[in-house]
Amino acid sequence: MIKIGKTLISEAIIDNEFACNLSACKGECCVAGDAGAPLDEHELDILKTIYPKVKPYLRAEGIQAIEEQGTHIMSDFEEPETPLVEGKECAYVNFTENGTALCGIESAYRAGEIDFKKPVSCELYPVRIQKLSELQAVNYDKWSICSDACDLGKTLQMPVYKFTKNALIRKFGENWYSKLEARATEINS
């Protein structure tokens, strides 16, 4: 484990390689599982504010789920997360003609409708943050549905921490990331 500030970072984000291969997995991480995407507290008001501009980028089923459950829900552990459509895919997901799941929030962002790309936990994946008492654990979440991303990451020689660089900076800042990069260089020397 690496300690930087109030974070404990698993060396697995340095030792493993990953590069999302959307053409192979078709966005399965937004569909599989039994919970929505984790949300930071500050993202709750953002989702409420941007929802009217995101709504045109969502499917009818997603709109219905959000309007029934809210722009976010509380998990069994009292943690905020995105709502699901009938306990399945994220309510903010839309699908392309070939069945690839895309984020409706990110679609609105790319269209210039909003300035919020998507929840940071989505952009961070396969990195997951876990709140500890005084610290945050930064871990690599290895999931079988991402095996194509692991293969592509090996081909590209892309460590997890480099694949998630922008999201890690968004979450923890440039200074934190620079320290992580320096530690990774030390470990790999």
CSV table of C-alpha atoms in Angstrom, one decimal:
chain,number,residue,atom,x,y,z
A,1,MET,CA,0.0,0.0,0.0
A,2,ILE,CA,1.1,3.5,-0.7
A,3,LYS,CA,0.0,6.4,1.5
A,4,ILE,CA,-0.4,9.8,0.0
A,5,GLY,CA,-2.1,12.4,2.2
A,6,LYS,CA,-5.4,10.9,3.5
A,7,THR,CA,-5.4,8.0,0.9
A,8,LEU,CA,-4.1,4.5,1.0
A,9,ILE,CA,-3.5,3.3,-2.6
A,10,SER,CA,-3.3,-0.3,-3.6
A,11,GLU,CA,-0.2,-1.1,-5.7
A,12,ALA,CA,-2.5,-3.1,-7.9
A,13,ILE,CA,-3.3,0.2,-9.8
A,14,ILE,CA,0.4,0.3,-10.7
A,15,ASP,CA,0.9,-3.4,-11.3
A,16,ASN,CA,-2.1,-4.1,-13.5
A,17,GLU,CA,-2.9,-2.8,-17.0
A,18,PHE,CA,-6.2,-1.6,-18.3
A,19,ALA,CA,-7.6,0.3,-21.2
A,20,CYS,CA,-11.4,0.3,-21.7
A,21,ASN,CA,-12.4,-1.6,-24.8
A,22,LEU,CA,-15.9,-0.4,-25.4
A,23,SER,CA,-16.2,-2.1,-28.7
A,24,ALA,CA,-15.6,-5.5,-27.0
A,25,CYS,CA,-17.6,-5.1,-23.7
A,26,LYS,CA,-20.3,-2.7,-25.0
A,27,GLY,CA,-20.3,-0.8,-21.7
A,28,GLU,CA,-21.3,-3.8,-19.6
A,29,CYS,CA,-20.1,-2.1,-16.4
A,30,CYS,CA,-23.1,0.3,-16.7
A,31,VAL,CA,-25.5,-2.7,-17.0
A,32,ALA,CA,-24.2,-5.5,-14.8
A,33,GLY,CA,-24.0,-5.6,-11.1
A,34,ASP,CA,-26.6,-5.0,-8.4
A,35,ALA,CA,-26.1,-1.3,-7.5
A,36,GLY,CA,-25.8,2.1,-9.2
A,37,ALA,CA,-22.7,4.1,-9.6
A,38,PRO,CA,-21.4,5.6,-6.3
A,39,LEU,CA,-21.9,9.3,-6.0
A,40,ASP,CA,-19.9,12.0,-4.1
A,41,GLU,CA,-22.1,14.2,-1.9
A,42,HIS,CA,-21.4,17.3,-4.0
A,43,GLU,CA,-22.6,15.4,-7.1
A,44,LEU,CA,-26.2,15.1,-5.7
A,45,ASP,CA,-27.1,18.7,-6.3
A,46,ILE,CA,-25.4,18.7,-9.7
A,47,LEU,CA,-27.5,15.7,-10.9
A,48,LYS,CA,-30.7,17.5,-9.7
A,49,THR,CA,-29.7,20.7,-11.6
A,50,ILE,CA,-28.6,19.1,-14.8
A,51,TYR,CA,-31.3,16.5,-15.1
A,52,PRO,CA,-33.6,18.6,-17.4
A,53,LYS,CA,-30.7,19.0,-19.8
A,54,VAL,CA,-29.7,15.3,-19.5
A,55,LYS,CA,-33.3,14.0,-19.9
A,56,PRO,CA,-33.4,14.2,-23.7
A,57,TYR,CA,-30.3,11.9,-23.8
A,58,LEU,CA,-32.1,9.1,-21.8
A,59,ARG,CA,-34.4,6.3,-22.6
A,60,ALA,CA,-38.0,6.3,-21.5
A,61,GLU,CA,-37.2,3.5,-19.0
A,62,GLY,CA,-34.4,5.6,-17.5
A,63,ILE,CA,-36.5,8.7,-17.3
A,64,GLN,CA,-39.3,6.7,-15.5
A,65,ALA,CA,-36.8,5.3,-13.0
A,66,ILE,CA,-35.3,8.7,-12.2
A,67,GLU,CA,-38.7,10.3,-11.9
A,68,GLU,CA,-39.9,7.6,-9.6
A,69,GLN,CA,-36.8,7.1,-7.5
A,70,GLY,CA,-35.1,10.5,-7.9
A,71,THR,CA,-31.8,11.6,-9.5
A,72,HIS,CA,-30.0,9.5,-6.9
A,73,ILE,CA,-30.9,6.9,-4.3
A,74,MET,CA,-29.4,5.8,-1.0
A,75,SER,CA,-27.9,2.4,-0.9
A,76,ASP,CA,-28.5,-0.1,1.9
A,77,PHE,CA,-25.3,1.3,3.4
A,78,GLU,CA,-26.7,4.9,3.3
A,79,GLU,CA,-24.4,5.8,0.5
A,80,PRO,CA,-25.7,7.8,-2.5
A,81,GLU,CA,-25.7,6.1,-5.9
A,82,THR,CA,-27.4,6.4,-9.3
A,83,PRO,CA,-30.8,4.7,-9.6
A,84,LEU,CA,-31.3,1.5,-11.6
A,85,VAL,CA,-33.9,0.5,-14.2
A,86,GLU,CA,-35.8,-2.4,-12.6
A,87,GLY,CA,-32.7,-3.4,-10.6
A,88,LYS,CA,-30.6,-3.7,-13.7
A,89,GLU,CA,-28.8,-1.0,-15.7
A,90,CYS,CA,-28.1,2.5,-14.5
A,91,ALA,CA,-31.0,4.8,-15.2
A,92,TYR,CA,-28.7,7.3,-17.0
A,93,VAL,CA,-27.7,4.7,-19.6
A,94,ASN,CA,-28.8,4.8,-23.2
A,95,PHE,CA,-27.9,2.3,-25.9
A,96,THR,CA,-26.6,2.6,-29.4
A,97,GLU,CA,-28.1,0.6,-32.3
A,98,ASN,CA,-25.5,-2.2,-31.7
A,99,GLY,CA,-26.4,-2.4,-28.0
A,100,THR,CA,-23.5,-0.5,-26.6
A,101,ALA,CA,-24.3,1.2,-23.3
A,102,LEU,CA,-23.4,4.9,-23.2
A,103,CYS,CA,-23.8,7.4,-20.4
A,104,GLY,CA,-26.6,9.9,-21.1
A,105,ILE,CA,-24.9,12.4,-18.8
A,106,GLU,CA,-21.7,12.1,-20.8
A,107,SER,CA,-23.7,12.4,-24.1
A,108,ALA,CA,-25.2,15.7,-22.8
A,109,TYR,CA,-21.7,16.9,-21.8
A,110,ARG,CA,-20.2,16.0,-25.3
A,111,ALA,CA,-23.1,17.9,-26.9
A,112,GLY,CA,-22.2,21.0,-24.9
A,113,GLU,CA,-25.4,21.0,-22.9
A,114,ILE,CA,-23.7,20.7,-19.5
A,115,ASP,CA,-20.3,21.1,-18.1
A,116,PHE,CA,-20.4,18.0,-15.8
A,117,LYS,CA,-18.9,15.0,-17.6
A,118,LYS,CA,-20.3,12.2,-15.5
A,119,PRO,CA,-20.0,11.0,-11.9
A,120,VAL,CA,-16.3,10.7,-10.9
A,121,SER,CA,-16.8,7.1,-9.9
A,122,CYS,CA,-17.7,6.2,-13.4
A,123,GLU,CA,-14.7,8.0,-14.9
A,124,LEU,CA,-12.5,6.3,-12.3
A,125,TYR,CA,-13.5,2.8,-13.1
A,126,PRO,CA,-11.8,0.3,-12.6
A,127,VAL,CA,-10.5,2.3,-9.6
A,128,ARG,CA,-12.9,2.3,-6.7
A,129,ILE,CA,-12.7,4.5,-3.6
A,130,GLN,CA,-13.7,3.2,-0.2
A,131,LYS,CA,-14.1,5.5,2.8
A,132,LEU,CA,-12.3,4.3,5.8
A,133,SER,CA,-12.5,6.1,9.2
A,134,GLU,CA,-9.9,8.8,8.5
A,135,LEU,CA,-8.6,7.7,5.1
A,136,GLN,CA,-9.8,6.8,1.6
A,137,ALA,CA,-8.7,3.5,0.1
A,138,VAL,CA,-7.9,3.6,-3.6
A,139,ASN,CA,-8.3,0.1,-5.0
A,140,TYR,CA,-8.3,-1.7,-8.3
A,141,ASP,CA,-11.6,-3.5,-8.9
A,142,LYS,CA,-10.9,-6.5,-11.1
A,143,TRP,CA,-14.1,-7.7,-12.8
A,144,SER,CA,-14.4,-10.5,-15.3
A,145,ILE,CA,-16.5,-8.4,-17.7
A,146,CYS,CA,-13.4,-6.2,-18.2
A,147,SER,CA,-11.1,-9.0,-19.4
A,148,ASP,CA,-10.9,-7.4,-22.8
A,149,ALA,CA,-9.9,-4.1,-21.2
A,150,CYS,CA,-7.1,-5.9,-19.3
A,151,ASP,CA,-5.9,-7.5,-22.6
A,152,LEU,CA,-6.0,-4.2,-24.4
A,153,GLY,CA,-4.2,-2.5,-21.4
A,154,LYS,CA,-1.4,-5.2,-21.7
A,155,THR,CA,-1.1,-4.6,-25.4
A,156,LEU,CA,-0.9,-0.8,-24.9
A,157,GLN,CA,1.2,-1.2,-21.7
A,158,MET,CA,-1.2,1.1,-19.9
A,159,PRO,CA,-1.2,0.8,-16.1
A,160,VAL,CA,-4.5,1.4,-14.4
A,161,TYR,CA,-3.3,4.6,-12.8
A,162,LYS,CA,-2.4,6.0,-16.2
A,163,PHE,CA,-5.6,5.0,-17.8
A,164,THR,CA,-7.5,6.7,-15.0
A,165,LYS,CA,-5.2,9.8,-14.8
A,166,ASN,CA,-7.8,12.4,-15.6
A,167,ALA,CA,-10.3,11.0,-13.1
A,168,LEU,CA,-7.7,10.6,-10.4
A,169,ILE,CA,-6.7,14.2,-10.9
A,170,ARG,CA,-10.4,15.2,-10.8
A,171,LYS,CA,-10.9,13.3,-7.5
A,172,PHE,CA,-7.6,14.1,-5.7
A,173,GLY,CA,-5.8,16.9,-7.6
A,174,GLU,CA,-2.7,17.4,-9.7
A,175,ASN,CA,-0.3,17.4,-6.7
A,176,TRP,CA,-1.7,14.0,-5.4
A,177,TYR,CA,-1.3,12.5,-8.9
A,178,SER,CA,2.3,13.7,-9.3
A,179,LYS,CA,3.1,12.0,-6.0
A,180,LEU,CA,1.5,8.8,-7.2
A,181,GLU,CA,3.4,9.0,-10.5
A,182,ALA,CA,6.7,9.4,-8.6
A,183,ARG,CA,5.9,6.4,-6.4
A,184,ALA,CA,5.0,4.3,-9.4
A,185,THR,CA,8.3,5.2,-11.0
A,186,GLU,CA,10.2,4.2,-7.9
A,187,ILE,CA,8.3,0.9,-7.7
A,188,ASN,CA,9.0,0.1,-11.4
A,189,SER,CA,12.7,1.0,-11.2
